[in-house]
Amino acid sequence: MSELVAKEKEVTLLDLLDRILDKGVILFGDVTISVADVDLIYLGLKVLLTSIEKAEQMRSMAAVRQSAWDVKRET
Amino acid sequence: MKRETSSARLVTCDMIYLYAITDRPELPVPAEPGLEGTSLFSVTHQDIAAVVSPLATAKVPPTEDNLWRHEAVEEALMADRAVLPVRFGTMLADDNAVQAVLAEHYADFVATLERVRGRVELSLRVLWEADQSPTPPSSHEFPRVPQRHSGELRGTQENSGRAYLLARLEEERQRQAWRQRAEALAGEIHTPLARLAAESTRQVLITPRLLLTAAYLVERDQVAAFRREVEALGATYPALRFLCTGPWPAYNFVTVNET
C-alpha cells in the first residue's frame, strides 16, 4: 500500500479483509456471480476478524515458540 | 458505450471483474495490472464509469495476493478520481451487465461519489486490557443442589438458590457497569476524532478486549491532523492500544441501497 502508514502488518491485513470482503458496494441479483462464495469465506474469517486479539495472541505464541526454540538450541 | 481498451486485452474473456465505480470517465484507466495480470478497462455510463478487467475463469480465490491486487487497483484509482470500492469477488457476465448496473444505480452512485469525493477512510481499533473486564458471564450453570432426599435440606436449598440469584444479580450489575465504562471511554476517544471527519461509524466491545472499532471518512488534507489527534489520545490514555490504519478507499461509507 503506497500511502499506508500502518504500525502493524497483521492489523492492516485484518483491516483489509474486514473491508474488502464485507463492505464496499455490494451488488445482489442475477447480474453478479459468486458473491455468495465470498459471504461464506467471510463468515469463516469473521471470528478472526472481530478479534484483533487473535493477531496479538498469534504474535505472543510465536514469541513463546521462538524462546522455546532458543532454549532448545542452548541446551 | 465507450471502452478504454488496452491492446493486451484478450477477446476471449468469459467474465468481467468489477473493481470500482468512479467519476471522471474521461481519465485513462491506471496502468496497474488487474487480477490474473490482465489490463484494466472502463465501461462508461453518462458521467460515471465502472473499472473492470476481463477474467478467464469464473473463480477468484481470496488469496492474500488477489485481495491486495484488488486493493491496489482501488488505490491507484483514488489518486485522481472519486472511487466507490466494490466488494471483492464481484463478477458480471459481460459489458452489457456492467452497463445495466451503472444505469440501474446511477442516481445512488452519483450521490455516493459526491459524499466520498476528496475524502479517504481511516480505520481505528482501540484495545484495552482484558483484566478491566469482569469475569465473563458464567455458563449459567445452576449451582450444585443438595440431593432432595429429605425435608431437612430444604433450608439449605433455599439459601443456595437465593445466593445464586444474588450472585447472578451482582454479576449482571458489574457487567452493565463495565459496559457503561466502555461506552463512556469509547465516546471520549471517538468524539474528538469524529469532529475531524465528515462521517464516522463506531462499534463498542465487539469482543471484550476490543474497546472501540471505528471508521472515519476524512478530507485528504485532514489526514495529518487526524493522525496527530490519534497520537494525542494515545498519550492521554497510555493504558490503551491504538491501532490506526489507512488511508483506505471509503469501503465503510459507500453502501448503496439495493432493492
GROMACS .gro file of C-alpha atoms in nm:
model
  334
    1MET     CA    1   0.000   0.000   0.000
    2SER     CA    2   0.172   0.311  -0.124
    3GLU     CA    3   0.009   0.561   0.106
    4LEU     CA    4  -0.039   0.342   0.401
    5VAL     CA    5   0.123   0.417   0.728
    6ALA     CA    6   0.039   0.116   0.934
    7LYS     CA    7   0.204   0.018   1.252
    8GLU     CA    8   0.118  -0.347   1.232
    9LYS     CA    9   0.114  -0.564   0.927
   10GLU     CA   10  -0.136  -0.810   1.074
   11VAL     CA   11  -0.369  -0.532   1.170
   12THR     CA   12  -0.351  -0.393   0.820
   13LEU     CA   13  -0.437  -0.729   0.670
   14LEU     CA   14  -0.728  -0.770   0.909
   15ASP     CA   15  -0.849  -0.421   0.826
   16LEU     CA   16  -0.824  -0.503   0.458
   17LEU     CA   17  -1.019  -0.828   0.497
   18ASP     CA   18  -1.278  -0.659   0.709
   19ARG     CA   19  -1.338  -0.404   0.434
   20ILE     CA   20  -1.282  -0.587   0.111
   21LEU     CA   21  -1.489  -0.896   0.198
   22ASP     CA   22  -1.768  -0.736   0.394
   23LYS     CA   23  -1.808  -0.377   0.279
   24GLY     CA   24  -1.789  -0.159  -0.028
   25VAL     CA   25  -2.054  -0.156  -0.295
   26ILE     CA   26  -2.235  -0.488  -0.269
   27LEU     CA   27  -2.444  -0.587  -0.564
   28PHE     CA   28  -2.705  -0.858  -0.546
   29GLY     CA   29  -2.917  -1.019  -0.805
   30ASP     CA   30  -2.852  -1.229  -1.107
   31VAL     CA   31  -2.607  -0.984  -1.260
   32THR     CA   32  -2.338  -1.080  -1.016
   33ILE     CA   33  -2.179  -1.414  -0.976
   34SER     CA   34  -2.009  -1.592  -0.688
   35VAL     CA   35  -2.072  -1.324  -0.431
   36ALA     CA   36  -2.223  -1.598  -0.216
   37ASP     CA   37  -1.884  -1.767  -0.203
   38VAL     CA   38  -1.732  -1.453  -0.065
   39ASP     CA   39  -2.002  -1.442   0.202
   40LEU     CA   40  -1.910  -1.793   0.307
   41ILE     CA   41  -1.542  -1.712   0.313
   42TYR     CA   42  -1.610  -1.402   0.512
   43LEU     CA   43  -1.820  -1.588   0.765
   44GLY     CA   44  -1.532  -1.828   0.809
   45LEU     CA   45  -1.297  -1.540   0.877
   46LYS     CA   46  -1.537  -1.343   1.091
   47VAL     CA   47  -1.417  -1.490   1.417
   48LEU     CA   48  -1.063  -1.400   1.332
   49LEU     CA   49  -1.155  -1.057   1.206
   50THR     CA   50  -1.356  -0.945   1.502
   51SER     CA   51  -1.085  -1.045   1.741
   52ILE     CA   52  -0.785  -0.844   1.653
   53GLU     CA   53  -0.671  -1.005   1.975
   54LYS     CA   54  -0.608  -1.311   1.770
   55ALA     CA   55  -0.324  -1.139   1.593
   56GLU     CA   56  -0.180  -1.043   1.927
   57GLN     CA   57  -0.217  -1.395   2.059
   58MET     CA   58  -0.052  -1.534   1.749
   59ARG     CA   59   0.232  -1.294   1.792
   60SER     CA   60   0.287  -1.381   2.156
   61MET     CA   61   0.259  -1.750   2.073
   62ALA     CA   62   0.522  -1.701   1.807
   63ALA     CA   63   0.737  -1.528   2.066
   64VAL     CA   64   0.688  -1.819   2.306
   65ARG     CA   65   0.776  -2.066   2.035
   66GLN     CA   66   1.079  -1.862   1.949
   67SER     CA   67   1.204  -1.854   2.306
   68ALA     CA   68   1.134  -2.227   2.345
   69TRP     CA   69   1.339  -2.276   2.032
   70ASP     CA   70   1.616  -2.057   2.170
   71VAL     CA   71   1.622  -2.257   2.493
   72LYS     CA   72   1.633  -2.579   2.295
   73ARG     CA   73   1.925  -2.459   2.094
   74GLU     CA   74   2.115  -2.354   2.401
   75THR     CA   75   2.084  -2.695   2.563
   76MET     CA   76  -2.080   0.265  -2.453
   77LYS     CA   77  -1.721   0.370  -2.457
   78ARG     CA   78  -1.437   0.142  -2.380
   79GLU     CA   79  -1.080   0.217  -2.285
   80THR     CA   80  -0.938  -0.096  -2.427
   81SER     CA   81  -0.581  -0.195  -2.389
   82SER     CA   82  -0.425  -0.376  -2.679
   83ALA     CA   83  -0.323  -0.653  -2.442
   84ARG     CA   84  -0.683  -0.742  -2.371
   85LEU     CA   85  -0.790  -1.079  -2.497
   86VAL     CA   86  -1.121  -1.105  -2.671
   87THR     CA   87  -1.182  -1.447  -2.528
   88CYS     CA   88  -1.261  -1.345  -2.172
   89ASP     CA   89  -1.554  -1.520  -2.010
   90MET     CA   90  -1.629  -1.282  -1.729
   91ILE     CA   91  -1.587  -0.923  -1.622
   92TYR     CA   92  -1.447  -0.848  -1.279
   93LEU     CA   93  -1.568  -0.524  -1.122
   94TYR     CA   94  -1.333  -0.319  -0.901
   95ALA     CA   95  -1.491   0.019  -0.861
   96ILE     CA   96  -1.739   0.281  -0.972
   97THR     CA   97  -1.575   0.617  -1.034
   98ASP     CA   98  -1.640   0.964  -1.166
   99ARG     CA   99  -1.435   1.129  -1.443
  100PRO     CA  100  -1.478   0.858  -1.710
  101GLU     CA  101  -1.265   1.069  -1.945
  102LEU     CA  102  -0.949   0.979  -1.749
  103PRO     CA  103  -0.745   0.685  -1.876
  104VAL     CA  104  -0.751   0.376  -1.655
  105PRO     CA  105  -0.436   0.327  -1.444
  106ALA     CA  106  -0.154   0.110  -1.576
  107GLU     CA  107  -0.195  -0.101  -1.260
  108PRO     CA  108  -0.249  -0.467  -1.357
  109GLY     CA  109  -0.579  -0.630  -1.267
  110LEU     CA  110  -0.643  -0.979  -1.133
  111GLU     CA  111  -0.472  -1.255  -1.331
  112GLY     CA  112  -0.233  -0.991  -1.465
  113THR     CA  113  -0.489  -0.855  -1.710
  114SER     CA  114  -0.530  -0.491  -1.814
  115LEU     CA  115  -0.799  -0.271  -1.668
  116PHE     CA  116  -1.058  -0.105  -1.885
  117SER     CA  117  -1.363   0.103  -1.813
  118VAL     CA  118  -1.728   0.092  -1.906
  119THR     CA  119  -1.885   0.436  -1.914
  120HIS     CA  120  -2.240   0.546  -1.846
  121GLN     CA  121  -2.303   0.920  -1.869
  122ASP     CA  122  -2.056   1.083  -1.629
  123ILE     CA  123  -1.960   0.773  -1.429
  124ALA     CA  124  -1.758   0.465  -1.511
  125ALA     CA  125  -1.709   0.111  -1.391
  126VAL     CA  126  -1.348  -0.002  -1.377
  127VAL     CA  127  -1.320  -0.368  -1.468
  128SER     CA  128  -1.090  -0.631  -1.610
  129PRO     CA  129  -1.150  -0.947  -1.809
  130LEU     CA  130  -1.134  -1.279  -1.628
  131ALA     CA  131  -1.055  -1.607  -1.793
  132THR     CA  132  -1.206  -1.808  -1.509
  133ALA     CA  133  -1.517  -1.761  -1.302
  134LYS     CA  134  -1.329  -1.821  -0.980
  135VAL     CA  135  -1.126  -1.565  -0.796
  136PRO     CA  136  -0.990  -1.725  -0.481
  137PRO     CA  137  -0.950  -1.473  -0.198
  138THR     CA  138  -0.579  -1.527  -0.160
  139GLU     CA  139  -0.374  -1.257   0.004
  140ASP     CA  140  -0.225  -1.168  -0.337
  141ASN     CA  141  -0.564  -1.136  -0.502
  142LEU     CA  142  -0.701  -0.926  -0.217
  143TRP     CA  143  -0.408  -0.688  -0.234
  144ARG     CA  144  -0.436  -0.670  -0.615
  145HIS     CA  145  -0.799  -0.563  -0.583
  146GLU     CA  146  -0.695  -0.307  -0.322
  147ALA     CA  147  -0.405  -0.179  -0.535
  148VAL     CA  148  -0.647  -0.103  -0.819
  149GLU     CA  149  -0.874   0.091  -0.581
  150GLU     CA  150  -0.579   0.292  -0.454
  151ALA     CA  151  -0.445   0.367  -0.800
  152LEU     CA  152  -0.789   0.499  -0.894
  153MET     CA  153  -0.811   0.710  -0.579
  154ALA     CA  154  -0.510   0.912  -0.696
  155ASP     CA  155  -0.715   1.113  -0.943
  156ARG     CA  156  -1.086   1.041  -0.904
  157ALA     CA  157  -1.367   0.971  -0.660
  158VAL     CA  158  -1.399   0.597  -0.602
  159LEU     CA  159  -1.672   0.366  -0.479
  160PRO     CA  160  -1.485   0.045  -0.398
  161VAL     CA  161  -1.678  -0.267  -0.489
  162ARG     CA  162  -1.665  -0.570  -0.265
  163PHE     CA  163  -1.408  -0.831  -0.359
  164GLY     CA  164  -1.536  -1.111  -0.580
  165THR     CA  165  -1.796  -0.921  -0.780
  166MET     CA  166  -1.814  -1.055  -1.134
  167LEU     CA  167  -2.053  -0.991  -1.418
  168ALA     CA  168  -2.126  -1.180  -1.734
  169ASP     CA  169  -2.029  -0.911  -1.986
  170ASP     CA  170  -2.009  -0.538  -2.061
  171ASN     CA  171  -2.384  -0.518  -2.101
  172ALA     CA  172  -2.435  -0.641  -1.748
  173VAL     CA  173  -2.190  -0.379  -1.620
  174GLN     CA  174  -2.376  -0.114  -1.819
  175ALA     CA  175  -2.704  -0.231  -1.669
  176VAL     CA  176  -2.569  -0.199  -1.314
  177LEU     CA  177  -2.447   0.156  -1.384
  178ALA     CA  178  -2.781   0.255  -1.531
  179GLU     CA  179  -2.987   0.093  -1.259
  180HIS     CA  180  -2.798   0.254  -0.969
  181TYR     CA  181  -2.694   0.572  -1.145
  182ALA     CA  182  -2.857   0.816  -0.901
  183ASP     CA  183  -2.723   0.631  -0.596
  184PHE     CA  184  -2.375   0.608  -0.741
  185VAL     CA  185  -2.363   0.977  -0.828
  186ALA     CA  186  -2.484   1.078  -0.481
  187THR     CA  187  -2.236   0.847  -0.308
  188LEU     CA  188  -1.946   0.964  -0.527
  189GLU     CA  189  -2.035   1.314  -0.416
  190ARG     CA  190  -2.005   1.209  -0.049
  191VAL     CA  191  -1.665   1.042  -0.083
  192ARG     CA  192  -1.505   1.287  -0.326
  193GLY     CA  193  -1.176   1.421  -0.188
  194ARG     CA  194  -1.209   1.202   0.120
  195VAL     CA  195  -1.044   0.885   0.247
  196GLU     CA  196  -1.130   0.632   0.513
  197LEU     CA  197  -0.922   0.584   0.827
  198SER     CA  198  -0.960   0.284   1.049
  199LEU     CA  199  -0.918   0.282   1.425
  200ARG     CA  200  -0.926  -0.003   1.673
  201VAL     CA  201  -0.865   0.057   2.040
  202LEU     CA  202  -0.775  -0.229   2.271
  203TRP     CA  203  -0.800  -0.220   2.644
  204GLU     CA  204  -0.660  -0.462   2.893
  205ALA     CA  205  -0.853  -0.782   2.937
  206ASP     CA  206  -0.831  -0.753   3.316
  207GLN     CA  207  -1.054  -0.448   3.302
  208SER     CA  208  -1.340  -0.671   3.204
  209PRO     CA  209  -1.532  -0.860   3.467
  210THR     CA  210  -1.509  -1.234   3.473
  211PRO     CA  211  -1.701  -1.341   3.166
  212PRO     CA  212  -2.059  -1.433   3.238
  213SER     CA  213  -2.058  -1.783   3.381
  214SER     CA  214  -2.204  -2.065   3.185
  215HIS     CA  215  -2.517  -2.007   3.393
  216GLU     CA  216  -2.495  -2.347   3.542
  217PHE     CA  217  -2.715  -2.391   3.835
  218PRO     CA  218  -2.510  -2.435   4.150
  219ARG     CA  219  -2.482  -2.780   4.289
  220VAL     CA  220  -2.810  -2.851   4.462
  221PRO     CA  221  -2.818  -3.095   4.753
  222GLN     CA  222  -2.994  -3.419   4.682
  223ARG     CA  223  -3.356  -3.399   4.766
  224HIS     CA  224  -3.381  -3.695   4.996
  225SER     CA  225  -3.546  -3.537   5.292
  226GLY     CA  226  -3.715  -3.218   5.400
  227GLU     CA  227  -3.432  -3.120   5.632
  228LEU     CA  228  -3.230  -2.992   5.340
  229ARG     CA  229  -3.492  -2.751   5.221
  230GLY     CA  230  -3.350  -2.458   5.413
  231THR     CA  231  -3.008  -2.507   5.259
  232GLN     CA  232  -3.162  -2.535   4.921
  233GLU     CA  233  -3.346  -2.207   4.954
  234ASN     CA  234  -3.032  -2.035   5.076
  235SER     CA  235  -2.832  -2.163   4.790
  236GLY     CA  236  -3.098  -2.059   4.543
  237ARG     CA  237  -3.106  -1.713   4.694
  238ALA     CA  238  -2.727  -1.689   4.697
  239TYR     CA  239  -2.722  -1.794   4.337
  240LEU     CA  240  -2.970  -1.530   4.232
  241LEU     CA  241  -2.786  -1.262   4.429
  242ALA     CA  242  -2.460  -1.364   4.270
  243ARG     CA  243  -2.616  -1.352   3.926
  244LEU     CA  244  -2.764  -1.013   4.001
  245GLU     CA  245  -2.428  -0.880   4.114
  246GLU     CA  246  -2.263  -1.026   3.806
  247GLU     CA  247  -2.516  -0.855   3.583
  248ARG     CA  248  -2.471  -0.526   3.766
  249GLN     CA  249  -2.095  -0.545   3.721
  250ARG     CA  250  -2.133  -0.634   3.357
  251GLN     CA  251  -2.351  -0.331   3.299
  252ALA     CA  252  -2.114  -0.101   3.486
  253TRP     CA  253  -1.831  -0.240   3.276
  254ARG     CA  254  -2.020  -0.176   2.955
  255GLN     CA  255  -2.106   0.175   3.064
  256ARG     CA  256  -1.741   0.241   3.137
  257ALA     CA  257  -1.653   0.113   2.793
  258GLU     CA  258  -1.918   0.329   2.624
  259ALA     CA  259  -1.800   0.638   2.810
  260LEU     CA  260  -1.434   0.577   2.733
  261ALA     CA  261  -1.506   0.493   2.368
  262GLY     CA  262  -1.704   0.816   2.346
  263GLU     CA  263  -1.413   1.019   2.485
  264ILE     CA  264  -1.191   0.878   2.214
  265HIS     CA  265  -1.440   0.881   1.930
  266THR     CA  266  -1.583   1.230   1.976
  267PRO     CA  267  -1.272   1.439   1.902
  268LEU     CA  268  -1.188   1.215   1.605
  269ALA     CA  269  -1.541   1.227   1.465
  270ARG     CA  270  -1.512   1.605   1.479
  271LEU     CA  271  -1.230   1.582   1.225
  272ALA     CA  272  -1.435   1.356   0.998
  273ALA     CA  273  -1.722   1.415   0.759
  274GLU     CA  274  -1.882   1.086   0.863
  275SER     CA  275  -1.796   0.807   1.101
  276THR     CA  276  -1.905   0.466   1.223
  277ARG     CA  277  -1.831   0.305   1.559
  278GLN     CA  278  -1.883  -0.018   1.742
  279VAL     CA  279  -1.805  -0.072   2.107
  280LEU     CA  280  -1.690  -0.405   2.253
  281ILE     CA  281  -1.717  -0.633   1.953
  282THR     CA  282  -1.504  -0.854   2.174
  283PRO     CA  283  -1.422  -0.791   2.542
  284ARG     CA  284  -1.078  -0.657   2.459
  285LEU     CA  285  -1.178  -0.458   2.156
  286LEU     CA  286  -1.300  -0.139   2.320
  287LEU     CA  287  -1.364   0.059   2.003
  288THR     CA  288  -1.379  -0.026   1.632
  289ALA     CA  289  -1.434   0.282   1.421
  290ALA     CA  290  -1.405   0.415   1.067
  291TYR     CA  291  -1.378   0.780   0.973
  292LEU     CA  292  -1.437   0.949   0.639
  293VAL     CA  293  -1.179   1.226   0.639
  294GLU     CA  294  -1.088   1.501   0.393
  295ARG     CA  295  -0.748   1.425   0.243
  296ASP     CA  296  -0.599   1.740   0.388
  297GLN     CA  297  -0.725   1.645   0.734
  298VAL     CA  298  -0.546   1.309   0.746
  299ALA     CA  299  -0.236   1.451   0.914
  300ALA     CA  300  -0.446   1.634   1.172
  301PHE     CA  301  -0.640   1.315   1.234
  302ARG     CA  302  -0.321   1.117   1.295
  303ARG     CA  303  -0.195   1.382   1.534
  304GLU     CA  304  -0.520   1.359   1.727
  305VAL     CA  305  -0.485   0.979   1.748
  306GLU     CA  306  -0.132   1.025   1.881
  307ALA     CA  307  -0.250   1.281   2.134
  308LEU     CA  308  -0.521   1.041   2.251
  309GLY     CA  309  -0.259   0.769   2.278
  310ALA     CA  310  -0.061   0.994   2.510
  311THR     CA  311  -0.371   1.075   2.713
  312TYR     CA  312  -0.463   0.709   2.755
  313PRO     CA  313  -0.133   0.522   2.788
  314ALA     CA  314  -0.306   0.204   2.906
  315LEU     CA  315  -0.497   0.171   2.579
  316ARG     CA  316  -0.358   0.048   2.249
  317PHE     CA  317  -0.444   0.247   1.940
  318LEU     CA  318  -0.425   0.075   1.600
  319CYS     CA  319  -0.484   0.319   1.319
  320THR     CA  320  -0.460   0.221   0.951
  321GLY     CA  321  -0.530   0.396   0.624
  322PRO     CA  322  -0.598   0.586   0.414
  323TRP     CA  323  -0.837   0.329   0.269
  324PRO     CA  324  -1.093   0.361  -0.006
  325ALA     CA  325  -1.422   0.453   0.161
  326TYR     CA  326  -1.545   0.094   0.200
  327ASN     CA  327  -1.749   0.174   0.508
  328PHE     CA  328  -1.927   0.470   0.354
  329VAL     CA  329  -2.043   0.353   0.013
  330THR     CA  330  -2.338   0.132   0.095
  331VAL     CA  331  -2.577   0.156  -0.194
  332ASN     CA  332  -2.942   0.083  -0.137
  333GLU     CA  333  -3.038  -0.238  -0.304
  334THR     CA  334  -3.380  -0.349  -0.398
   0.00000   0.00000   0.00000
